[in-house]
């Protein structure tokens, strides 16, 4: 099966074409912003390098979060649009699942931990590739308590150092998911059970305005009136 994978949910923009686990074309760059400007070119170049054109793609995989609200929406919109144009199934892949698979290849006990800022992490545990907890947004104390159950866990993700400051940043504290892991999950997961829908574990930081531009501020009513 030839798959196209897309990841814009964390701090990178990645597009890759894989067939039977072998990378045929891959473009990836670390970035916190600007995914929308780069993704189209990355996909074009990865598909061109792989050969066969877009018609040779059998399935599309895209990360659905948790991660950057803006970034993951860029990848999701692109993948859904391309899937509709090509009439190909699109698989939504959790960033936590992909992070775990990036370090354990579906074997052992792994905890994927993403720094969610504001003293929180996104966390989920896996044993031999199967989830043993739900994806959650937890404060550091609660996350540490969760990981005190079972294990010992191999840590993966940008939040690993928050849980264990002694974690090896070159191994256990992997901060970027691999395109190979995303491709493997794209093949394994059933598109019907894993649709390309954003996985939000908490509300966005931004809040809608309380009044329209140019609208007068509400006048406070004096107490006792």
Short mmCIF file of N, CA, C and O in Angstrom, two decimals, residues 93-219:
data_model
loop_
_atom_site.label_atom_id
_atom_site.label_comp_id
_atom_site.label_asym_id
_atom_site.label_seq_id
_atom_site.Cartn_x
_atom_site.Cartn_y
_atom_site.Cartn_z
N UNK A 93 -4.67 10.21 12.69
CA UNK A 93 -3.73 9.54 13.59
C UNK A 93 -3.40 10.46 14.76
O UNK A 93 -3.01 11.61 14.56
N UNK A 94 -3.56 9.96 15.96
CA UNK A 94 -3.21 10.72 17.16
C UNK A 94 -1.72 10.98 17.21
O UNK A 94 -0.91 10.09 16.94
N UNK A 95 -1.34 12.19 17.57
CA UNK A 95 0.07 12.50 17.73
C UNK A 95 0.68 11.69 18.88
O UNK A 95 1.86 11.31 18.82
N UNK A 96 -0.10 11.40 19.89
CA UNK A 96 0.40 10.60 21.01
C UNK A 96 0.71 9.18 20.56
O UNK A 96 1.75 8.61 20.92
N UNK A 97 -0.17 8.59 19.76
CA UNK A 97 0.08 7.25 19.22
C UNK A 97 1.31 7.24 18.34
O UNK A 97 2.14 6.31 18.40
N UNK A 98 1.44 8.26 17.49
CA UNK A 98 2.58 8.32 16.58
C UNK A 98 3.89 8.54 17.34
O UNK A 98 4.93 7.98 16.97
N UNK A 99 3.86 9.36 18.40
CA UNK A 99 5.06 9.56 19.20
C UNK A 99 5.50 8.26 19.85
O UNK A 99 6.69 7.92 19.85
N UNK A 100 4.54 7.52 20.43
CA UNK A 100 4.88 6.26 21.08
C UNK A 100 5.49 5.29 20.08
O UNK A 100 6.51 4.65 20.34
N UNK A 101 4.88 5.16 18.92
CA UNK A 101 5.37 4.24 17.90
C UNK A 101 6.73 4.68 17.36
O UNK A 101 7.53 3.85 16.91
N UNK A 102 7.02 5.98 17.44
CA UNK A 102 8.30 6.48 16.96
C UNK A 102 9.47 5.92 17.76
O UNK A 102 10.57 5.78 17.23
N UNK A 103 9.24 5.59 19.04
CA UNK A 103 10.34 5.10 19.86
C UNK A 103 10.23 3.62 20.19
O UNK A 103 11.25 2.98 20.46
N UNK A 104 9.02 3.04 20.16
CA UNK A 104 8.92 1.64 20.59
C UNK A 104 8.56 0.67 19.48
O UNK A 104 8.58 -0.55 19.69
N UNK A 105 8.17 1.20 18.28
CA UNK A 105 7.78 0.34 17.16
C UNK A 105 6.72 -0.68 17.55
O UNK A 105 6.67 -1.80 17.02
N UNK A 106 5.87 -0.30 18.52
CA UNK A 106 4.78 -1.17 18.92
C UNK A 106 5.15 -2.22 19.95
O UNK A 106 4.38 -3.16 20.18
N UNK A 107 6.30 -2.05 20.62
CA UNK A 107 6.73 -3.03 21.62
C UNK A 107 7.13 -2.32 22.90
O UNK A 107 7.74 -1.25 22.88
N UNK A 108 6.79 -2.92 24.04
CA UNK A 108 7.19 -2.36 25.32
C UNK A 108 6.17 -1.40 25.89
O UNK A 108 5.08 -1.19 25.33
N UNK A 109 6.52 -0.80 27.03
CA UNK A 109 5.64 0.13 27.73
C UNK A 109 6.13 1.55 27.49
O UNK A 109 7.26 1.90 27.87
N UNK A 110 5.29 2.37 26.87
CA UNK A 110 5.69 3.72 26.48
C UNK A 110 4.64 4.72 26.90
O UNK A 110 3.44 4.45 26.81
N UNK A 111 5.09 5.86 27.37
CA UNK A 111 4.21 6.98 27.69
C UNK A 111 4.55 8.14 26.77
O UNK A 111 5.69 8.62 26.76
N UNK A 112 3.59 8.57 25.98
CA UNK A 112 3.76 9.75 25.12
C UNK A 112 3.31 10.97 25.91
O UNK A 112 2.19 11.00 26.42
N UNK A 113 4.18 11.96 26.01
CA UNK A 113 3.92 13.14 26.84
C UNK A 113 4.28 14.39 26.04
O UNK A 113 5.44 14.56 25.65
N UNK A 114 3.31 15.25 25.81
CA UNK A 114 3.53 16.49 25.05
C UNK A 114 3.35 17.68 25.98
O UNK A 114 2.36 17.75 26.73
N UNK A 115 4.28 18.60 25.95
CA UNK A 115 4.17 19.83 26.75
C UNK A 115 2.99 20.65 26.24
O UNK A 115 2.98 21.11 25.09
N UNK A 116 1.97 20.82 27.08
CA UNK A 116 0.77 21.56 26.71
C UNK A 116 0.79 22.99 27.23
O UNK A 116 -0.20 23.71 27.10
N UNK A 117 1.91 23.40 27.84
CA UNK A 117 2.06 24.74 28.43
C UNK A 117 1.11 24.88 29.64
O UNK A 117 0.36 23.99 29.96
N UNK A 118 1.22 26.02 30.27
CA UNK A 118 0.39 26.36 31.43
C UNK A 118 0.43 25.28 32.51
O UNK A 118 -0.55 25.01 33.19
N UNK A 119 1.60 24.63 32.66
CA UNK A 119 1.75 23.63 33.71
C UNK A 119 1.04 22.32 33.44
O UNK A 119 0.83 21.53 34.38
N UNK A 120 0.69 22.06 32.18
CA UNK A 120 -0.01 20.83 31.82
C UNK A 120 0.76 20.06 30.76
O UNK A 120 1.60 20.61 30.05
N UNK A 121 0.41 18.78 30.65
CA UNK A 121 0.93 17.94 29.56
C UNK A 121 -0.24 17.14 28.99
O UNK A 121 -1.22 16.87 29.67
N UNK A 122 -0.11 16.79 27.70
CA UNK A 122 -0.99 15.81 27.10
C UNK A 122 -0.29 14.47 27.26
O UNK A 122 0.90 14.34 26.93
N UNK A 123 -0.99 13.45 27.76
CA UNK A 123 -0.33 12.20 28.06
C UNK A 123 -1.22 11.00 27.73
O UNK A 123 -2.45 11.08 27.85
N UNK A 124 -0.59 9.92 27.29
CA UNK A 124 -1.27 8.65 27.07
C UNK A 124 -0.25 7.53 27.15
O UNK A 124 0.89 7.70 26.72
N UNK A 125 -0.65 6.40 27.72
CA UNK A 125 0.26 5.27 27.88
C UNK A 125 -0.10 4.15 26.91
O UNK A 125 -1.26 3.97 26.54
N UNK A 126 0.95 3.40 26.52
CA UNK A 126 0.80 2.32 25.55
C UNK A 126 1.65 1.13 25.99
O UNK A 126 2.76 1.30 26.50
N UNK A 127 1.12 -0.08 25.80
CA UNK A 127 1.87 -1.30 26.04
C UNK A 127 1.76 -2.15 24.79
O UNK A 127 0.66 -2.50 24.36
N UNK A 128 2.90 -2.45 24.20
CA UNK A 128 2.96 -3.23 22.96
C UNK A 128 2.05 -2.64 21.87
O UNK A 128 1.36 -3.37 21.14
N UNK A 129 2.07 -1.31 21.78
CA UNK A 129 1.33 -0.63 20.73
C UNK A 129 -0.13 -0.39 21.02
O UNK A 129 -0.81 0.30 20.25
N UNK A 130 -0.65 -0.91 22.13
CA UNK A 130 -2.06 -0.72 22.47
C UNK A 130 -2.20 0.31 23.58
O UNK A 130 -1.45 0.26 24.57
N UNK A 131 -3.16 1.21 23.44
CA UNK A 131 -3.37 2.24 24.45
C UNK A 131 -3.87 1.61 25.74
O UNK A 131 -4.78 0.77 25.72
N UNK A 132 -3.26 2.00 26.87
CA UNK A 132 -3.70 1.51 28.18
C UNK A 132 -4.31 2.64 29.02
O UNK A 132 -4.66 2.42 30.18
N UNK A 133 -4.42 3.81 28.45
CA UNK A 133 -5.12 4.93 29.08
C UNK A 133 -5.69 5.81 27.99
O UNK A 133 -5.29 5.71 26.83
N UNK A 134 -6.63 6.65 28.36
CA UNK A 134 -7.19 7.60 27.41
C UNK A 134 -6.23 8.79 27.25
O UNK A 134 -5.49 9.12 28.18
N UNK A 135 -6.24 9.45 26.10
CA UNK A 135 -5.46 10.69 25.98
C UNK A 135 -6.05 11.75 26.90
O UNK A 135 -7.27 11.95 26.91
N UNK A 136 -5.21 12.41 27.67
CA UNK A 136 -5.68 13.36 28.66
C UNK A 136 -4.79 14.59 28.72
O UNK A 136 -3.60 14.52 28.41
N UNK A 137 -5.38 15.71 29.16
CA UNK A 137 -4.62 16.91 29.51
C UNK A 137 -4.58 16.97 31.03
O UNK A 137 -5.62 17.12 31.67
N UNK A 138 -3.38 16.83 31.60
CA UNK A 138 -3.24 16.75 33.05
C UNK A 138 -2.17 17.73 33.53
O UNK A 138 -1.24 18.06 32.79
N UNK A 139 -2.31 18.17 34.80
CA UNK A 139 -1.21 18.93 35.37
C UNK A 139 -0.08 17.95 35.69
O UNK A 139 -0.26 16.72 35.65
N UNK A 140 1.09 18.48 36.01
CA UNK A 140 2.26 17.62 36.16
C UNK A 140 2.09 16.63 37.31
O UNK A 140 2.53 15.47 37.21
N UNK A 141 1.45 17.04 38.38
CA UNK A 141 1.27 16.14 39.51
C UNK A 141 0.37 14.97 39.12
O UNK A 141 0.66 13.80 39.44
N UNK A 142 -0.73 15.27 38.42
CA UNK A 142 -1.64 14.21 38.02
C UNK A 142 -1.00 13.29 36.99
O UNK A 142 -1.20 12.07 37.02
N UNK A 143 -0.21 13.86 36.09
CA UNK A 143 0.47 13.04 35.08
C UNK A 143 1.49 12.11 35.74
O UNK A 143 1.60 10.93 35.37
N UNK A 144 2.22 12.63 36.71
CA UNK A 144 3.18 11.81 37.42
C UNK A 144 2.47 10.69 38.17
O UNK A 144 2.95 9.55 38.21
N UNK A 145 1.31 11.00 38.74
CA UNK A 145 0.53 9.97 39.42
C UNK A 145 0.05 8.89 38.46
O UNK A 145 0.06 7.70 38.79
N UNK A 146 -0.36 9.30 37.26
CA UNK A 146 -0.79 8.32 36.26
C UNK A 146 0.35 7.39 35.90
O UNK A 146 0.17 6.16 35.81
N UNK A 147 1.55 7.95 35.73
CA UNK A 147 2.69 7.15 35.30
C UNK A 147 3.27 6.33 36.45
O UNK A 147 4.12 5.45 36.21
N UNK A 148 2.84 6.62 37.68
CA UNK A 148 3.27 5.79 38.81
C UNK A 148 2.57 4.44 38.78
O UNK A 148 2.99 3.49 39.47
N UNK A 149 1.51 4.33 37.98
CA UNK A 149 0.78 3.07 37.83
C UNK A 149 1.37 2.30 36.65
O UNK A 149 1.40 2.79 35.53
N UNK A 150 1.83 1.10 36.90
CA UNK A 150 2.42 0.30 35.83
C UNK A 150 3.82 0.75 35.51
O UNK A 150 4.52 1.36 36.32
N UNK A 151 4.24 0.47 34.28
CA UNK A 151 5.58 0.85 33.86
C UNK A 151 6.61 -0.19 34.28
O UNK A 151 6.25 -1.33 34.59
N UNK A 152 7.89 0.16 34.28
CA UNK A 152 8.43 1.50 33.98
C UNK A 152 8.20 1.89 32.53
O UNK A 152 8.22 1.04 31.64
N UNK A 153 7.97 3.21 32.33
CA UNK A 153 7.60 3.70 31.03
C UNK A 153 8.78 4.30 30.30
O UNK A 153 9.60 4.99 30.89
N UNK A 154 8.85 4.03 29.03
CA UNK A 154 9.77 4.77 28.18
C UNK A 154 9.05 6.03 27.76
O UNK A 154 7.93 5.97 27.23
N UNK A 155 9.65 7.20 27.99
CA UNK A 155 8.99 8.47 27.72
C UNK A 155 9.30 8.98 26.32
O UNK A 155 10.43 8.89 25.85
N UNK A 156 8.29 9.52 25.66
CA UNK A 156 8.47 10.10 24.34
C UNK A 156 7.69 11.39 24.27
O UNK A 156 6.56 11.48 24.75
N UNK A 157 8.29 12.42 23.70
CA UNK A 157 7.58 13.67 23.52
C UNK A 157 8.20 14.84 24.24
O UNK A 157 9.07 14.68 25.12
N UNK A 158 7.74 16.03 23.90
CA UNK A 158 8.32 17.26 24.43
C UNK A 158 8.07 17.45 25.91
O UNK A 158 8.73 18.26 26.56
N UNK A 159 7.12 16.71 26.49
CA UNK A 159 6.83 16.82 27.91
C UNK A 159 7.60 15.84 28.76
O UNK A 159 7.47 15.85 29.99
N UNK A 160 8.42 15.00 28.14
CA UNK A 160 9.15 13.97 28.89
C UNK A 160 10.05 14.59 29.95
O UNK A 160 10.11 14.10 31.09
N UNK A 161 10.76 15.66 29.61
CA UNK A 161 11.68 16.29 30.56
C UNK A 161 10.93 16.93 31.73
O UNK A 161 11.52 17.12 32.81
N UNK A 162 9.66 17.28 31.54
CA UNK A 162 8.87 17.85 32.64
C UNK A 162 8.52 16.77 33.65
O UNK A 162 8.42 17.04 34.85
N UNK A 163 8.35 15.54 33.17
CA UNK A 163 8.03 14.43 34.04
C UNK A 163 9.29 13.85 34.67
O UNK A 163 9.34 13.52 35.86
N UNK A 164 10.35 13.73 33.86
CA UNK A 164 11.61 13.16 34.32
C UNK A 164 12.76 14.01 33.79
O UNK A 164 13.17 13.85 32.65
N UNK A 165 13.28 14.94 34.61
CA UNK A 165 14.37 15.82 34.15
C UNK A 165 15.62 15.06 33.72
O UNK A 165 16.46 15.60 33.01
N UNK A 166 15.74 13.80 34.14
CA UNK A 166 16.92 13.01 33.80
C UNK A 166 16.73 12.19 32.53
O UNK A 166 17.61 11.40 32.16
N UNK A 167 15.58 12.35 31.85
CA UNK A 167 15.33 11.58 30.63
C UNK A 167 16.36 11.94 29.57
O UNK A 167 16.76 13.10 29.44
N UNK A 168 16.78 10.95 28.79
CA UNK A 168 17.77 11.15 27.73
C UNK A 168 17.10 11.82 26.54
O UNK A 168 16.23 11.24 25.90
N UNK A 169 17.47 13.07 26.19
CA UNK A 169 16.80 13.78 25.10
C UNK A 169 17.04 13.15 23.73
O UNK A 169 16.32 13.43 22.79
N UNK A 170 18.04 12.28 23.61
CA UNK A 170 18.32 11.65 22.33
C UNK A 170 17.56 10.33 22.14
O UNK A 170 17.62 9.72 21.09
N UNK A 171 16.89 9.87 23.20
CA UNK A 171 16.20 8.58 23.09
C UNK A 171 14.82 8.67 23.71
O UNK A 171 13.82 8.85 23.03
N UNK A 172 14.75 8.57 25.05
CA UNK A 172 13.45 8.51 25.72
C UNK A 172 12.64 9.78 25.56
O UNK A 172 11.41 9.74 25.54
N UNK A 173 13.30 10.92 25.44
CA UNK A 173 12.58 12.19 25.37
C UNK A 173 12.47 12.68 23.93
O UNK A 173 12.63 13.86 23.66
N UNK A 174 12.22 11.78 23.00
CA UNK A 174 12.04 12.16 21.61
C UNK A 174 10.98 13.25 21.50
O UNK A 174 9.90 13.14 22.07
N UNK A 175 11.28 14.32 20.81
CA UNK A 175 10.35 15.44 20.76
C UNK A 175 9.60 15.56 19.45
O UNK A 175 8.69 16.36 19.33
N UNK A 176 9.98 14.80 18.43
CA UNK A 176 9.29 14.88 17.15
C UNK A 176 8.91 13.48 16.69
O UNK A 176 9.72 12.55 16.74
N UNK A 177 7.67 13.32 16.27
CA UNK A 177 7.25 12.00 15.79
C UNK A 177 7.87 11.73 14.43
O UNK A 177 8.16 12.64 13.66
N UNK A 178 8.09 10.47 14.13
CA UNK A 178 8.72 10.11 12.86
C UNK A 178 7.65 9.88 11.79
O UNK A 178 6.55 9.38 12.07
N UNK A 179 8.00 10.25 10.56
CA UNK A 179 7.10 10.03 9.44
C UNK A 179 6.88 8.53 9.23
O UNK A 179 5.80 8.09 8.81
N UNK A 180 7.91 7.72 9.52
CA UNK A 180 7.79 6.27 9.38
C UNK A 180 6.71 5.72 10.32
O UNK A 180 5.93 4.84 9.93
N UNK A 181 6.68 6.23 11.56
CA UNK A 181 5.66 5.78 12.51
C UNK A 181 4.27 6.20 12.04
O UNK A 181 3.31 5.42 12.14
N UNK A 182 4.15 7.41 11.53
CA UNK A 182 2.86 7.88 11.03
C UNK A 182 2.41 7.04 9.85
O UNK A 182 1.22 6.70 9.74
N UNK A 183 3.34 6.67 8.98
CA UNK A 183 2.99 5.84 7.83
C UNK A 183 2.53 4.45 8.28
O UNK A 183 1.56 3.90 7.75
N UNK A 184 3.22 3.89 9.27
CA UNK A 184 2.83 2.57 9.77
C UNK A 184 1.44 2.56 10.34
O UNK A 184 0.65 1.63 10.09
N UNK A 185 1.09 3.59 11.10
CA UNK A 185 -0.26 3.68 11.68
C UNK A 185 -1.31 3.95 10.60
O UNK A 185 -2.44 3.48 10.69
N UNK A 186 -0.94 4.70 9.58
CA UNK A 186 -1.87 4.97 8.48
C UNK A 186 -2.29 3.68 7.79
O UNK A 186 -3.44 3.52 7.38
N UNK A 187 -1.38 2.75 7.68
CA UNK A 187 -1.68 1.46 7.07
C UNK A 187 -2.50 0.58 8.01
O UNK A 187 -3.46 -0.09 7.60
N UNK A 188 -2.16 0.60 9.30
CA UNK A 188 -2.79 -0.30 10.26
C UNK A 188 -4.21 0.11 10.65
O UNK A 188 -5.08 -0.74 10.85
N UNK A 189 -4.46 1.41 10.76
CA UNK A 189 -5.74 1.88 11.29
C UNK A 189 -6.84 1.85 10.23
O UNK A 189 -6.61 2.12 9.06
N UNK A 190 -8.06 1.55 10.69
CA UNK A 190 -9.23 1.53 9.82
C UNK A 190 -9.74 2.96 9.64
O UNK A 190 -10.07 3.62 10.63
N UNK A 191 -9.81 3.45 8.42
CA UNK A 191 -10.30 4.83 8.21
C UNK A 191 -11.68 5.07 8.78
O UNK A 191 -11.99 6.19 9.23
N UNK A 192 -12.53 4.04 8.82
CA UNK A 192 -13.88 4.21 9.35
C UNK A 192 -13.87 4.46 10.85
O UNK A 192 -14.72 5.17 11.38
N UNK A 193 -12.89 3.88 11.55
CA UNK A 193 -12.80 4.04 13.00
C UNK A 193 -11.91 5.20 13.41
O UNK A 193 -11.91 5.59 14.59
N UNK A 194 -11.14 5.72 12.48
CA UNK A 194 -10.20 6.81 12.79
C UNK A 194 -10.33 7.92 11.75
O UNK A 194 -9.45 8.12 10.91
N UNK A 195 -11.45 8.65 11.81
CA UNK A 195 -11.67 9.71 10.82
C UNK A 195 -10.75 10.91 11.09
O UNK A 195 -10.22 11.07 12.19
N UNK A 196 -10.55 11.75 10.09
CA UNK A 196 -9.68 12.93 10.25
C UNK A 196 -10.40 14.07 10.96
O UNK A 196 -10.79 15.08 10.36
N UNK A 197 -10.58 13.91 12.26
CA UNK A 197 -11.22 14.93 13.09
C UNK A 197 -10.25 15.40 14.16
O UNK A 197 -9.53 14.58 14.72
N UNK A 198 -10.22 16.69 14.46
CA UNK A 198 -9.25 17.19 15.44
C UNK A 198 -9.49 16.61 16.83
O UNK A 198 -10.64 16.47 17.27
N UNK A 199 -8.40 16.25 17.50
CA UNK A 199 -8.48 15.74 18.87
C UNK A 199 -8.07 16.86 19.82
O UNK A 199 -6.88 17.14 19.99
N UNK A 200 -9.05 17.53 20.37
CA UNK A 200 -8.81 18.61 21.32
C UNK A 200 -9.01 18.07 22.74
O UNK A 200 -10.05 17.51 23.04
N UNK A 201 -8.03 18.27 23.59
CA UNK A 201 -8.14 17.80 24.97
C UNK A 201 -8.42 18.93 25.95
O UNK A 201 -8.63 18.68 27.13
N UNK A 202 -8.40 20.17 25.46
CA UNK A 202 -8.78 21.29 26.30
C UNK A 202 -9.23 22.43 25.39
O UNK A 202 -8.98 22.41 24.18
N UNK A 203 -9.87 23.42 25.97
CA UNK A 203 -10.39 24.54 25.19
C UNK A 203 -9.22 25.40 24.69
O UNK A 203 -8.15 25.42 25.30
N UNK A 204 -9.40 26.12 23.57
CA UNK A 204 -8.33 26.98 23.06
C UNK A 204 -8.05 28.13 24.00
O UNK A 204 -8.90 28.54 24.79
N UNK A 205 -6.80 28.64 23.94
CA UNK A 205 -6.42 29.77 24.79
C UNK A 205 -7.17 31.04 24.40
O UNK A 205 -7.51 31.87 25.24
N UNK A 206 -7.44 31.20 23.11
CA UNK A 206 -8.12 32.40 22.63
C UNK A 206 -9.61 32.32 22.98
O UNK A 206 -10.22 31.25 22.98
N UNK A 207 -10.20 33.46 23.29
CA UNK A 207 -11.62 33.53 23.58
C UNK A 207 -12.28 34.52 22.64
O UNK A 207 -11.65 35.50 22.23
N UNK A 208 -13.55 34.30 22.27
CA UNK A 208 -14.21 35.21 21.35
C UNK A 208 -14.43 36.58 21.99
O UNK A 208 -14.56 36.69 23.22
N UNK A 209 -14.44 37.65 21.19
CA UNK A 209 -14.65 38.99 21.75
C UNK A 209 -16.04 39.11 22.34
O UNK A 209 -16.99 38.46 21.89
N UNK A 210 -16.16 39.97 23.34
CA UNK A 210 -17.46 40.17 23.99
C UNK A 210 -18.31 41.21 23.28
O UNK A 210 -19.48 41.37 23.57
N UNK A 211 -17.70 41.95 22.31
CA UNK A 211 -18.45 42.94 21.55
C UNK A 211 -17.85 43.06 20.16
O UNK A 211 -16.70 42.70 19.93
N UNK A 212 -18.64 43.53 19.21
CA UNK A 212 -18.20 43.69 17.84
C UNK A 212 -17.34 44.94 17.69
O UNK A 212 -17.44 45.87 18.51
N UNK A 213 -16.46 44.99 16.67
CA UNK A 213 -15.66 46.20 16.44
C UNK A 213 -16.55 47.43 16.29
O UNK A 213 -17.53 47.41 15.53
N UNK A 214 -16.22 48.49 17.00
CA UNK A 214 -16.99 49.72 16.94
C UNK A 214 -18.19 49.75 17.88
O UNK A 214 -18.82 50.80 18.06
N UNK A 215 -18.51 48.61 18.43
CA UNK A 215 -19.66 48.57 19.35
C UNK A 215 -19.27 49.19 20.69
O UNK A 215 -18.17 48.98 21.18
N UNK A 216 -20.18 49.97 21.26
CA UNK A 216 -19.90 50.64 22.53
C UNK A 216 -19.78 49.62 23.65
O UNK A 216 -20.42 48.58 23.64
N UNK A 217 -18.94 49.95 24.61
CA UNK A 217 -18.81 49.08 25.78
C UNK A 217 -20.08 49.16 26.60
O UNK A 217 -20.72 50.21 26.70
N UNK A 218 -20.50 48.06 27.19
CA UNK A 218 -21.71 48.09 28.03
C UNK A 218 -21.50 48.99 29.24
O UNK A 218 -20.41 49.06 29.81
N UNK A 219 -22.54 49.72 29.62
CA UNK A 219 -22.49 50.62 30.76
C UNK A 219 -22.88 49.84 32.00
O UNK A 219 -23.92 49.18 32.05
#
